mmCIF file of C-alpha atoms in Angstrom:
data_model
loop_
_atom_site.group_PDB
_atom_site.id
_atom_site.type_symbol
_atom_site.label_atom_id
_atom_site.label_comp_id
_atom_site.label_asym_id
_atom_site.label_seq_id
_atom_site.Cartn_x
_atom_site.Cartn_y
_atom_site.Cartn_z
ATOM 1 C CA CYS A 1 0.000 0.000 0.000
ATOM 2 C CA LEU A 2 1.589 3.259 -1.120
ATOM 3 C CA GLY A 3 -0.657 5.723 0.694
ATOM 4 C CA ILE A 4 -1.304 9.389 0.051
ATOM 5 C CA PHE A 5 1.935 10.307 1.826
ATOM 6 C CA PRO A 6 4.605 7.832 0.659
ATOM 7 C CA VAL A 7 7.438 6.814 2.959
ATOM 8 C CA GLY A 8 10.117 9.490 2.681
ATOM 9 C CA SER A 9 7.667 12.385 2.228
ATOM 10 C CA ILE A 10 8.463 15.427 4.330
ATOM 11 C CA VAL A 11 5.367 16.953 5.914
ATOM 12 C CA LYS A 12 4.366 19.885 8.099
ATOM 13 C CA LEU A 13 1.959 19.200 10.962
ATOM 14 C CA ASN A 14 -0.677 21.449 12.506
ATOM 15 C CA SER A 15 1.675 21.657 15.516
ATOM 16 C CA LYS A 16 4.160 23.444 13.174
ATOM 17 C CA GLU A 17 6.570 20.507 13.532
ATOM 18 C CA ILE A 18 8.135 19.031 10.411
ATOM 19 C CA GLY A 19 8.591 15.318 10.008
ATOM 20 C CA ILE A 20 9.376 12.559 7.570
ATOM 21 C CA VAL A 21 6.854 9.816 6.822
ATOM 22 C CA VAL A 22 8.362 6.513 7.947
ATOM 23 C CA ALA A 23 5.361 4.169 7.658
ATOM 24 C CA VAL A 24 1.961 4.011 6.021
ATOM 25 C CA ASN A 25 -0.976 3.285 8.313
ATOM 26 C CA HIS A 26 -2.797 0.502 6.471
ATOM 27 C CA ASN A 27 -6.021 1.186 8.399
ATOM 28 C CA ASN A 28 -6.044 4.891 7.460
ATOM 29 C CA ILE A 29 -3.728 5.922 4.610
ATOM 30 C CA LEU A 30 -4.271 9.612 5.410
ATOM 31 C CA ARG A 31 -2.653 9.181 8.828
ATOM 32 C CA PRO A 32 0.893 7.789 8.497
ATOM 33 C CA LYS A 33 3.601 7.434 11.120
ATOM 34 C CA VAL A 34 6.031 10.358 11.084
ATOM 35 C CA ARG A 35 9.443 10.966 12.681
ATOM 36 C CA ILE A 36 9.665 14.564 13.848
ATOM 37 C CA ILE A 37 12.847 16.222 12.513
ATOM 38 C CA PHE A 38 12.158 19.910 13.327
ATOM 39 C CA ASP A 39 10.274 21.268 16.334
ATOM 40 C CA LYS A 40 7.596 23.973 16.167
ATOM 41 C CA ASN A 41 10.296 26.663 16.232
ATOM 42 C CA GLY A 42 12.147 25.193 13.255
ATOM 43 C CA VAL A 43 14.968 23.807 15.381
ATOM 44 C CA ARG A 44 16.343 20.474 14.175
ATOM 45 C CA ILE A 45 15.653 17.629 16.592
ATOM 46 C CA PHE A 46 18.246 14.904 16.949
ATOM 47 C CA GLU A 47 16.120 12.647 19.173
ATOM 48 C CA HIS A 48 13.533 11.961 16.485
ATOM 49 C CA LYS A 49 10.289 11.030 18.208
ATOM 50 C CA LEU A 50 7.829 8.814 16.373
ATOM 51 C CA CYS A 51 4.414 10.368 15.925
ATOM 52 C CA ASP A 52 1.464 8.135 14.970
ATOM 53 C CA LEU A 53 -1.003 10.469 13.284
ATOM 54 C CA ASN A 54 -3.800 7.938 13.780
ATOM 55 C CA ILE A 55 -3.933 8.676 17.537
ATOM 56 C CA LYS A 56 -7.150 10.412 18.531
ATOM 57 C CA LYS A 57 -7.621 13.081 21.183
ATOM 58 C CA LEU A 58 -8.723 11.838 24.603
ATOM 59 C CA SER A 59 -12.167 13.306 23.929
ATOM 60 C CA GLY A 60 -12.417 10.985 20.919
ATOM 61 C CA GLU A 61 -13.175 13.943 18.672
ATOM 62 C CA GLY A 62 -10.449 14.503 16.104
ATOM 63 C CA TYR A 63 -6.793 13.587 16.111
ATOM 64 C CA LEU A 64 -3.849 14.860 18.154
ATOM 65 C CA LYS A 65 -1.925 15.972 15.061
ATOM 66 C CA ASP A 66 -2.705 16.459 11.384
ATOM 67 C CA ILE A 67 -0.675 16.966 8.226
ATOM 68 C CA VAL A 68 -1.292 20.464 6.874
ATOM 69 C CA SER A 69 1.107 20.368 3.923
ATOM 70 C CA VAL A 70 3.795 18.469 2.115
ATOM 71 C CA VAL A 71 7.187 20.177 2.271
ATOM 72 C CA ASP A 72 9.323 20.374 -0.860
ATOM 73 C CA PRO A 73 12.755 19.499 0.556
ATOM 74 C CA ILE A 74 14.608 21.444 -2.148
ATOM 75 C CA ASN A 75 12.675 24.675 -1.530
ATOM 76 C CA ALA A 76 13.034 24.199 2.233
ATOM 77 C CA GLY A 77 16.797 23.732 1.935
ATOM 78 C CA LEU A 78 16.623 20.144 3.215
ATOM 79 C CA ASP A 79 18.694 17.270 1.897
ATOM 80 C CA PRO A 80 16.388 14.225 1.855
ATOM 81 C CA ASN A 81 19.432 11.933 1.779
ATOM 82 C CA SER A 82 20.420 13.155 5.236
ATOM 83 C CA TYR A 83 17.246 11.562 6.642
ATOM 84 C CA VAL A 84 17.596 8.135 5.019
ATOM 85 C CA GLU A 85 18.695 6.597 8.329
ATOM 86 C CA LEU A 86 15.241 7.411 9.748
ATOM 87 C CA LEU A 87 13.459 5.218 7.203
ATOM 88 C CA PRO A 88 12.597 1.591 7.970
#
């Protein structure tokens, strides 16, 4: 299953964090697993936390985090090859 956000895609979340898609969620292809690589202030994170976008809020209404856009690594000055070690 390829998913809407293929593994290796760089995405911006509603939390303003930037991450790289590391796994497709086969139950909900719109909500992949993402490793956070930049915090909300744009600071690179070296302890890349895994974020499962399929996790719902405690209230059960909506999700904790959402993808708001796909980031073009070239325009953002990112080298996608530098994140290969984060991929499965």
